[in-house]
Coordinates of C-alpha atoms (C1' of nucleotides) in Angstrom, one line a residue:
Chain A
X1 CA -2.7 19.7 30.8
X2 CA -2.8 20.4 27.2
X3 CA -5.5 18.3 25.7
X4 CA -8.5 20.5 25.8
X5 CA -12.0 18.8 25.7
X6 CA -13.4 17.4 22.7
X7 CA -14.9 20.0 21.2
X8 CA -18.9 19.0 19.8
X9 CA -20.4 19.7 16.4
X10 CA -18.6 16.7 14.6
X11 CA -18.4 13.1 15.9
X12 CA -16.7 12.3 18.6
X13 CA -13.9 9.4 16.9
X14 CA -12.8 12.5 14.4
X15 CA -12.5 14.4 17.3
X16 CA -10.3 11.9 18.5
X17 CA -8.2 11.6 15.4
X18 CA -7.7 15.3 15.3
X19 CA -6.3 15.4 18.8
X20 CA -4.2 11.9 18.1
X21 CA -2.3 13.4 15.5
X22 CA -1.4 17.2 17.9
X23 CA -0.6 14.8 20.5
X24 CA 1.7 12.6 17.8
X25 CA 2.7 16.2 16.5
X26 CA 3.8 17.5 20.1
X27 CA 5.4 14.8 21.6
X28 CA 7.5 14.2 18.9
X29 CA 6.5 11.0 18.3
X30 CA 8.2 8.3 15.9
X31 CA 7.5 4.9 14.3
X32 CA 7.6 1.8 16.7
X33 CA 6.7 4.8 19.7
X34 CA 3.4 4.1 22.7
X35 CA 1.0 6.4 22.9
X36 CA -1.1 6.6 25.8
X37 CA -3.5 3.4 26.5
X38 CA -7.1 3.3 25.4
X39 CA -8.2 4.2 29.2
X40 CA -5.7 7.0 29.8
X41 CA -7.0 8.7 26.3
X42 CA -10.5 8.4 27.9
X43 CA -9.6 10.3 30.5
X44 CA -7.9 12.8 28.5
X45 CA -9.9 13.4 26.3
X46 CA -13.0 12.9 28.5
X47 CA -15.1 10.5 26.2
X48 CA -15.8 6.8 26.3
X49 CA -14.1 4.1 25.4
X50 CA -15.3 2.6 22.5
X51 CA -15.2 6.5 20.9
X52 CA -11.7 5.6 21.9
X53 CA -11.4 2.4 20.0
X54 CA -14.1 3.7 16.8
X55 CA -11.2 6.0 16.2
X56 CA -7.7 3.5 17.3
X57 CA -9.4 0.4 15.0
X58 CA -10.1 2.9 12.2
X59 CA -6.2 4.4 12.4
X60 CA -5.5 0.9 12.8
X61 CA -6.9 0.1 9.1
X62 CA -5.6 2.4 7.7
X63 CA -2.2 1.1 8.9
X64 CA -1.5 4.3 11.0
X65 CA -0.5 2.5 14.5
X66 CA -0.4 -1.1 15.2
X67 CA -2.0 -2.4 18.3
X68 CA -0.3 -5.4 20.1
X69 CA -2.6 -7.0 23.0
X70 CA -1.5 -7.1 26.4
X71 CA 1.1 -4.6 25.0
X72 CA -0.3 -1.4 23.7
X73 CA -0.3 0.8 20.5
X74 CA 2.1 1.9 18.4
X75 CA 3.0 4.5 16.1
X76 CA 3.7 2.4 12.3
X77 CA 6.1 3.4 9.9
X78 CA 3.6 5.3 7.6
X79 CA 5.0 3.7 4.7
X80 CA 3.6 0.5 5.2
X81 CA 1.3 -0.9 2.2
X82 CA -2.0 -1.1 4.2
X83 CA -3.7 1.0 2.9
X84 CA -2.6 0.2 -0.9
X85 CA -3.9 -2.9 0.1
X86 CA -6.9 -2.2 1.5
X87 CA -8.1 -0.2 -1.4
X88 CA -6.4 -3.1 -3.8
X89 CA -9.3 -5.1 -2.3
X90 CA -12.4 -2.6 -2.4
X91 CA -11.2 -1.0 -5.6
X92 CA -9.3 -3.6 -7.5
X93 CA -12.0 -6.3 -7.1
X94 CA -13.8 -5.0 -10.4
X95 CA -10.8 -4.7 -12.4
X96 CA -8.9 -7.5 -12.7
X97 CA -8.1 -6.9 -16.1
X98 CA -5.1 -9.2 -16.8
X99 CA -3.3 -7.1 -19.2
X100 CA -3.8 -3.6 -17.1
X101 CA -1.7 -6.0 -13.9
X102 CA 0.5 -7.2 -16.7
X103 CA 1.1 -3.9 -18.3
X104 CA 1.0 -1.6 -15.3
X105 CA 3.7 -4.1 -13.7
X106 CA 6.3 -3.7 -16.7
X107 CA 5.9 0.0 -16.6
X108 CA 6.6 0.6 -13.1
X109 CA 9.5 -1.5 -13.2
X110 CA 11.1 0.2 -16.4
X111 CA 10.0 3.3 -14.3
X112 CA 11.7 2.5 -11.2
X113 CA 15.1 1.8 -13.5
X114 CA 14.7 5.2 -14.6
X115 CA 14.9 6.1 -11.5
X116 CA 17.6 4.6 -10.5
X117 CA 18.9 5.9 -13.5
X118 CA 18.2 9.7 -12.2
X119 CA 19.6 8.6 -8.7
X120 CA 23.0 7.8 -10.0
X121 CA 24.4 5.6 -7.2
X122 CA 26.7 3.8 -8.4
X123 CA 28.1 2.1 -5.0
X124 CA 24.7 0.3 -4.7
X125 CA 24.7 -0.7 -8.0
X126 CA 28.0 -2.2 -7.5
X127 CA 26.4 -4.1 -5.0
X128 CA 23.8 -5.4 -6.7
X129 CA 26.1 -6.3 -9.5
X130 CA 27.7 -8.5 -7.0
X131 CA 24.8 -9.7 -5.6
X132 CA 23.6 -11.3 -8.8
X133 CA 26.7 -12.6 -9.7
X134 CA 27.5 -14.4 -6.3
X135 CA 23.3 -15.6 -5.7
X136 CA 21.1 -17.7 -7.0
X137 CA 17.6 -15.5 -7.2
X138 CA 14.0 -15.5 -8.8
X139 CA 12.9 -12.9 -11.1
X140 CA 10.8 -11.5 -8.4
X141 CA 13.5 -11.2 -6.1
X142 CA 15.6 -9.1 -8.3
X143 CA 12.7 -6.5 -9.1
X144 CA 12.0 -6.3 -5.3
X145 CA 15.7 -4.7 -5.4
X146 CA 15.1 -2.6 -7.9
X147 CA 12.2 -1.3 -6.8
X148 CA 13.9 -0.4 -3.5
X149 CA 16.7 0.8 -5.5
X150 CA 14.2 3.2 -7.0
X151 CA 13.8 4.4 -3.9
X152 CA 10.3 5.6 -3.9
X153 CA 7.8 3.7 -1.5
X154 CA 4.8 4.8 -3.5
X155 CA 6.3 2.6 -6.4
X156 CA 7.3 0.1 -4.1
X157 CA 4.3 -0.1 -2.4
X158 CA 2.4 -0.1 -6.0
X159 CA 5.0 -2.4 -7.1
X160 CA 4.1 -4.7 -4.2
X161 CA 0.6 -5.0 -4.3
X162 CA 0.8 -5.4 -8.8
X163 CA 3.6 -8.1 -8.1
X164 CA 0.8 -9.8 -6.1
X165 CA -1.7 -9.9 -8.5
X166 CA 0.8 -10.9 -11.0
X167 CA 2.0 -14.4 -9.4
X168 CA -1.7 -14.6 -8.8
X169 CA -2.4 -14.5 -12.7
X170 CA -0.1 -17.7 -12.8
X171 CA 1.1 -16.9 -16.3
X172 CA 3.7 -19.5 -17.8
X173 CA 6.9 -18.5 -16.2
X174 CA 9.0 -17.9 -18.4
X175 CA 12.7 -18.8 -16.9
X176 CA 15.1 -16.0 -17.2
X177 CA 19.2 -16.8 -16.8
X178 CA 21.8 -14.6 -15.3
X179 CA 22.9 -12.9 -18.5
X180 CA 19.9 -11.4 -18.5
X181 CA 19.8 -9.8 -15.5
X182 CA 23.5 -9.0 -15.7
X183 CA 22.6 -6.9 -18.8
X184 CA 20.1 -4.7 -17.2
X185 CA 22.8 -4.1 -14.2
X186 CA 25.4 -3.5 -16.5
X187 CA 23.1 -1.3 -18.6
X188 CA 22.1 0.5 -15.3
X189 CA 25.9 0.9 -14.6
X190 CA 26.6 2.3 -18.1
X191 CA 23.7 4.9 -17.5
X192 CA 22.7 5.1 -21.0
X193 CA 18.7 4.6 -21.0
X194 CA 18.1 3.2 -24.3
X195 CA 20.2 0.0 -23.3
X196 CA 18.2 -0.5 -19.6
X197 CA 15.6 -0.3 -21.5
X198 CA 16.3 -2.8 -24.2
X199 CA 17.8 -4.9 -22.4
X200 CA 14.7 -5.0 -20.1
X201 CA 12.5 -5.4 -22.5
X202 CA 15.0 -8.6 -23.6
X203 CA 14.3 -9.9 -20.4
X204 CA 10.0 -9.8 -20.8
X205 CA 10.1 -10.6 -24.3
X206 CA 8.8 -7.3 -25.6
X207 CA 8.8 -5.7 -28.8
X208 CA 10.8 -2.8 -28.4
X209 CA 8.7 -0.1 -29.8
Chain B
X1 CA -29.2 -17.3 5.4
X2 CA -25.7 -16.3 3.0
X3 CA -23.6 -14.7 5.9
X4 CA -21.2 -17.1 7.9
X5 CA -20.6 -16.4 11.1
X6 CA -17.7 -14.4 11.9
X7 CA -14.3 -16.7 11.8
X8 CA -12.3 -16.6 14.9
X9 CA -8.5 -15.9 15.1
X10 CA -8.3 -12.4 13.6
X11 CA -10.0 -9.5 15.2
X12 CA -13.6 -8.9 15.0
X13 CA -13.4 -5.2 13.2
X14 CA -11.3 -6.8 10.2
X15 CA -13.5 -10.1 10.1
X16 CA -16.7 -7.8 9.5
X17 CA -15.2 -5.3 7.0
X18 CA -14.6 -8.2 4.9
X19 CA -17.9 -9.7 5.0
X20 CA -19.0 -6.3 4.1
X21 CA -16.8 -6.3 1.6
X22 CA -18.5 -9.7 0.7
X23 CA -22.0 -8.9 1.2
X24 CA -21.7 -5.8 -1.6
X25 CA -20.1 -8.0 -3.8
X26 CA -22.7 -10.4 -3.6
X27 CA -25.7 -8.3 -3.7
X28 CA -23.9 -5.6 -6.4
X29 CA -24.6 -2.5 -4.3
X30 CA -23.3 0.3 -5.6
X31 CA -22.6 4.2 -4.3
X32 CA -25.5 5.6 -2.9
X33 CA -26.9 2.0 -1.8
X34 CA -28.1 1.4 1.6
X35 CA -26.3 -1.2 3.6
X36 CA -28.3 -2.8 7.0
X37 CA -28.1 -0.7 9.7
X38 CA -25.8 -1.5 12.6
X39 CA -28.0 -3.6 14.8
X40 CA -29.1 -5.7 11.9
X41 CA -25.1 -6.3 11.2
X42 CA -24.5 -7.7 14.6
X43 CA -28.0 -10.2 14.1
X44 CA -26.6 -10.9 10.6
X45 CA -22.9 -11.7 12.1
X46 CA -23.2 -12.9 15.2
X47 CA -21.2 -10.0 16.8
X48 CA -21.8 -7.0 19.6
X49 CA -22.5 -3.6 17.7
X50 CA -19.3 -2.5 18.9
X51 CA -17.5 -4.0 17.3
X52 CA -19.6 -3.3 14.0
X53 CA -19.2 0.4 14.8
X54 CA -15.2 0.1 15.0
X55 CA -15.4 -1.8 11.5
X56 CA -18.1 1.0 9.9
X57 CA -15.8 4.3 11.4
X58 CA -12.9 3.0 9.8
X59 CA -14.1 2.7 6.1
X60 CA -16.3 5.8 7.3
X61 CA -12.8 7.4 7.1
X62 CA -11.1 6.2 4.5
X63 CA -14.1 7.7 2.9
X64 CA -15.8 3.7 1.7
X65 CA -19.0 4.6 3.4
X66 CA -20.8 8.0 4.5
X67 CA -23.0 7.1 7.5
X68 CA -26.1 10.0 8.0
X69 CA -27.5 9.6 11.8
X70 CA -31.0 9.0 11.7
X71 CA -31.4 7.4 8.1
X72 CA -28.5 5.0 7.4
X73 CA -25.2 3.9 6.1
X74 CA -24.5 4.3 2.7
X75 CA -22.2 3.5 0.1
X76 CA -19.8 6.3 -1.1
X77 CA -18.2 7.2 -4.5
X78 CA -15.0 5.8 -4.4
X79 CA -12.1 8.1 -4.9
X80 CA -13.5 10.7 -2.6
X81 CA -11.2 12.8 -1.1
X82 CA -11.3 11.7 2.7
X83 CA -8.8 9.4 2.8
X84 CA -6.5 12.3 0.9
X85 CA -7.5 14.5 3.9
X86 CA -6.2 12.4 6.3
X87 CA -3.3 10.7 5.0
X88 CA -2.5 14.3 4.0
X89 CA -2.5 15.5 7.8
X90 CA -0.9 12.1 9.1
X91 CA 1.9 10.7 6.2
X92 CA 2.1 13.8 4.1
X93 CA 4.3 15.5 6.8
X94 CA 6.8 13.8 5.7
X95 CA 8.9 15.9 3.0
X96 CA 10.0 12.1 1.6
X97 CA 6.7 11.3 1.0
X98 CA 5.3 14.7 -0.4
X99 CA 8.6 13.6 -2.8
X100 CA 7.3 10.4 -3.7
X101 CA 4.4 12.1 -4.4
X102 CA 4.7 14.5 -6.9
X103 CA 7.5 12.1 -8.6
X104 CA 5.1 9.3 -9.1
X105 CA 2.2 11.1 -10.3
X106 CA 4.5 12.4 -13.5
X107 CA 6.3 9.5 -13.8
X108 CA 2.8 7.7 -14.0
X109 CA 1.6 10.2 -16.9
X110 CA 4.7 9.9 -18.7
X111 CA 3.4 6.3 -18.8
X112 CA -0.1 6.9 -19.9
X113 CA 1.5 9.1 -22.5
X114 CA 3.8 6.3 -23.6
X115 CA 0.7 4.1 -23.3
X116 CA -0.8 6.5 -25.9
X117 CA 1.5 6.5 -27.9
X118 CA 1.6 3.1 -28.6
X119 CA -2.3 2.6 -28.7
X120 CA -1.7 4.8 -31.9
X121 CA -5.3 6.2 -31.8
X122 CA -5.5 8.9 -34.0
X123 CA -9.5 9.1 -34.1
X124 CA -9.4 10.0 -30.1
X125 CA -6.3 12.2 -30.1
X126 CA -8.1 14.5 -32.9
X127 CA -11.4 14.7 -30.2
X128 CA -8.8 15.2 -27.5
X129 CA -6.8 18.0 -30.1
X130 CA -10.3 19.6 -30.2
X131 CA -11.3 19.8 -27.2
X132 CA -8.3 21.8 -25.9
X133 CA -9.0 24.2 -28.2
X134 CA -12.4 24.9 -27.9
X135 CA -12.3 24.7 -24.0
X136 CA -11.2 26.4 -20.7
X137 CA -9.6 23.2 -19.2
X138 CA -7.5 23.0 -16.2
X139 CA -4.2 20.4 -15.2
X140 CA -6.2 17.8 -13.7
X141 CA -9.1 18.2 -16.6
X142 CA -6.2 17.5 -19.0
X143 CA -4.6 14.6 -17.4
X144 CA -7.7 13.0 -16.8
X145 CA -8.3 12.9 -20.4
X146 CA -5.2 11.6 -21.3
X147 CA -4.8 8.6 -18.2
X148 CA -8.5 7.7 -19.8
X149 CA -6.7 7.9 -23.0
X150 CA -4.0 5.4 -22.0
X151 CA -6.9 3.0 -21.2
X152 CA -5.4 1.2 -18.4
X153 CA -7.9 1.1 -15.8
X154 CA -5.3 0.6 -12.9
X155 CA -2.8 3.7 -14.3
X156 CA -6.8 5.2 -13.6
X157 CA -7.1 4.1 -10.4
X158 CA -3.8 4.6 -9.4
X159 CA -3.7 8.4 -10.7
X160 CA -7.0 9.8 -9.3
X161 CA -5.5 8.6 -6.0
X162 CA -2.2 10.0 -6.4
X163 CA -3.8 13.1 -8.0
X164 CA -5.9 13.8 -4.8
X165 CA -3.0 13.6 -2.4
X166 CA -1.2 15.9 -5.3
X167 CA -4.2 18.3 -4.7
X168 CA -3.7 17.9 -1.2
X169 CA -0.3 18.8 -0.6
X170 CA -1.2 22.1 -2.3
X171 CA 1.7 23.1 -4.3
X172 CA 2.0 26.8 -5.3
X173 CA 0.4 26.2 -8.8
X174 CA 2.1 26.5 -12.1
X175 CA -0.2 28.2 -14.3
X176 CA -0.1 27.1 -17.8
X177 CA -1.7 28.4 -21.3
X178 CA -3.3 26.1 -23.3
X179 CA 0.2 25.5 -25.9
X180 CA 1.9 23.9 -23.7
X181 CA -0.7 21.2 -23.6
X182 CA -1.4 21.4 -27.1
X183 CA 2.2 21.1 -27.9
X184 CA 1.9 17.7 -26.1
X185 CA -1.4 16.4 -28.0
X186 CA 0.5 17.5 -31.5
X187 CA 3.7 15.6 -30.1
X188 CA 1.5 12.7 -29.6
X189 CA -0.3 12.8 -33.1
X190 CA 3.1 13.0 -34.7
X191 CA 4.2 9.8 -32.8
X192 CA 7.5 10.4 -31.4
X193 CA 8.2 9.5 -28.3
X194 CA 10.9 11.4 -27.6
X195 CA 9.5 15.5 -28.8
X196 CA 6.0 13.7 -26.3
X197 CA 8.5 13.6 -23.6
X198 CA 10.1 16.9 -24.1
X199 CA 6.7 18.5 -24.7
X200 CA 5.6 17.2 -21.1
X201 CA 9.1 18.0 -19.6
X202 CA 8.3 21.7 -20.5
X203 CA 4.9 22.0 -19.1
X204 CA 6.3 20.4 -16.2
X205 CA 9.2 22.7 -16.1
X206 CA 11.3 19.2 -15.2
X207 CA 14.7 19.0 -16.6
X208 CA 14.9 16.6 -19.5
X209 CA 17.5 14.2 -18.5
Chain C
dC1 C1' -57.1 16.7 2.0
dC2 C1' -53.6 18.7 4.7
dC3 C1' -51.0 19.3 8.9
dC4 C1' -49.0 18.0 12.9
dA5 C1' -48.1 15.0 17.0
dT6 C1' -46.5 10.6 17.9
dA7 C1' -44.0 6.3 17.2
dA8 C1' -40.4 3.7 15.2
dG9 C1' -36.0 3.2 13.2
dT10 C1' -31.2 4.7 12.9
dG11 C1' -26.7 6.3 14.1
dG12 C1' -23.9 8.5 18.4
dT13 C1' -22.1 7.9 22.8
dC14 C1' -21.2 6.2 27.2
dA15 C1' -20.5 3.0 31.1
dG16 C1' -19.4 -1.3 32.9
dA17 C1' -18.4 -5.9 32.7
dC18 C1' -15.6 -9.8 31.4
dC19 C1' -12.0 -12.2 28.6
dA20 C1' -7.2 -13.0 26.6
dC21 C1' -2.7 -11.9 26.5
dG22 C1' 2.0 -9.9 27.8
dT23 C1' 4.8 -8.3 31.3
dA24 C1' 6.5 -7.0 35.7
dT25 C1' 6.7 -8.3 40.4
dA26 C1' 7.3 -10.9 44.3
dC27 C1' 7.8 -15.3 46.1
dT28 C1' 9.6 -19.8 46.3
dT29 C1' 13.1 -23.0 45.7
dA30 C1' 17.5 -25.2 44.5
Chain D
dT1 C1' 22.4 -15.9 45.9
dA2 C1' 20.5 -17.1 41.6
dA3 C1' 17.1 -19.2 39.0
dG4 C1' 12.6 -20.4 38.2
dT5 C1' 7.8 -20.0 39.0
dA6 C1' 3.3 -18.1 40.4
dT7 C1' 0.7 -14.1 41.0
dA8 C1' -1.0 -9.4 40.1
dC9 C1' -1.4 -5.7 37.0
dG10 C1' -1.9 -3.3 32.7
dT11 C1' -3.4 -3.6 28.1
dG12 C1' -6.3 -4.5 24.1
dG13 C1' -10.7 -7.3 22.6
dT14 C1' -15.5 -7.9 22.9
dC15 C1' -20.2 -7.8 24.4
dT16 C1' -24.3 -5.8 26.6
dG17 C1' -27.5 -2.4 27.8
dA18 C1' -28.8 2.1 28.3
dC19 C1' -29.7 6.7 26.7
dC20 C1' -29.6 10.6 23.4
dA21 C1' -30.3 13.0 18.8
dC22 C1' -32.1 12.9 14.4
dT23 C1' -35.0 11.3 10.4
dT24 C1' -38.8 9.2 8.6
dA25 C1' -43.1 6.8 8.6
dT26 C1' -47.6 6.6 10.7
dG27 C1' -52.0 8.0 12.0
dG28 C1' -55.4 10.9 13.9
dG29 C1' -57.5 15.6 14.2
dG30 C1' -58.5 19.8 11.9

DNA sequence: CCCCATAAGTGGTCAGACCACGTATACTTA
DNA sequence: TAAGTATACGTGGTCTGACCACTTATGGGG
């Protein structure tokens, strides 16, 4: 068969989780794939349901799988930001410091056009070159691109969760025009650093020390 | 009584791991702290002790609460390792991520270096000089010195979390002597960003472009 | 006063029942 | 035949009650 019995010693719903991820491992299983029902891994596994379910909901949280009723489960893109966002909610509850949101958001964005910087792909640049020029967007809107740009889904997902808290802060907006963001493209498009980064911290107002 | 009952529309689990979240909020419980046991949950919320269980297993493992059979569910030290564990053996498969990884924890002390530098706190960087020399310190000691140094309790938070899945994904190790971290504390006291950065790029053997 | 047997409290697990929801099936109807 | 509808089935969602294993508090006997 190929499951053995859930071996004893540690709790059952770890147990459960161990064999989860060989049978994920095994099958070859992918993002958006079924694995087997909460019945059929009872019988599998030959424990009870709810050791079943202790170990599917706490998977679930952590943004693992997705269960749809009437459907089944799933197998989640791993990237999602569930867990960021869980911990944003335990951890962050303490430490709302505005300034750390506000500072830790600036940095990760000049980081992220670092790294675009690094990456060097200049046909997606072009792209968003055009895309700024032909559409009308907010400021958060054109970080979100960036960020992706970046392309690293721990920033984005930090990125995400900061952006959140940010708009939450409800600080006085301060409306930026096109030039503005044309400057950082073009900057980005140059590849020089010192001008992303001036030109970036143009756009926030910031000293440029 | 305090404790609403549970809201309908969303499932049960998620309904009870925030009035957790809620309830040690409200009555400041810290790690080590005893929350009610998992019959008095269901009284308190109106709920079958199922469903408490599938809410208490998943913060059991993303490592929120430790529950010890017999006497209790307590209330762990954040930032424990478990969650690392597991996201280690589920997400960190993926080379992509392990990528991510390792390129935002260094991008992330480059900030709190940056951060430093800008604080311009030379009483604390002539403790931190110091200590390097009069101690047997490893990576993590170091860099835990200088994220607390940046002072940004989020870059903190953020770190320790990125610095367990770091430790996690265990790297072959880079051993290095104590000048290539002094050369960094020295680069900070003389205030240049740029010799900081090469300093860091060195211990990090990273190219410096 | 100390020690040990008992009771009470707690988490660990299982089995079964029922509900809500989505889908596939088979039947009815135009 | 084709479209639409009603039913059955599979799935997750939840509750209840029962039993076990373990820890701690209790109280009686030495």
């Amino acid at each position: 068969m190929g499951i053995e019995p859930v071996e004893r010693g540690s709790k059952v719903y770890l147990e459960i989780v161990k064999q989860l991820r060989i049978m994920i491992e095994q099958d070859g299983l992918k993002p958006g794939d079924k694995i087997p029902s909460e019945r059929e891994l009872c019988e599998r596994l030959n424990v009870g349901r709810s050791s079943v379910r202790e170990a599917l909901r706490a998977l679930e949280l952590l943004g693992l799988i997705e269960t749809r009723r009437g459907e089944g489960t799933f197998i989640r893109d791993f990237r999602s930001n569930q867990l960021v966002q869980l911990l944003g909610t335990f951890v962050l509850q303490d430490t709302k410091a505005k300034q750390d949101v506000i500072e830790t958001k600036y940095l990760i964005e000049l980081d992220c056009l670092r790294l675009i910087l690094r990456r060097n792909n200049e046909e997606q640049l072009e792209n968003l070159k055009e895309w700024i020029e032909c559409a009308e967007f907010t400021d958060d809107q054109f970080f979100i691109k960036i960020v992706e740009l970046a392309d690293n889904h721990l920033f984005y997902r930090i990125w995400s969760i900061l952006n959140d808290y940010y708009d939450a802060l409800k600080l006085p907006r301060i409306e930026r025009k096109n030039p503005y963001y044309s400057a950082i493209v073009h900057a980005l498009l140059g590849g020089k650093e010192a001008e992303v980064l001036r030109s970036y911290y143009s756009l926030r107002k910031l000293s440029n020390d």
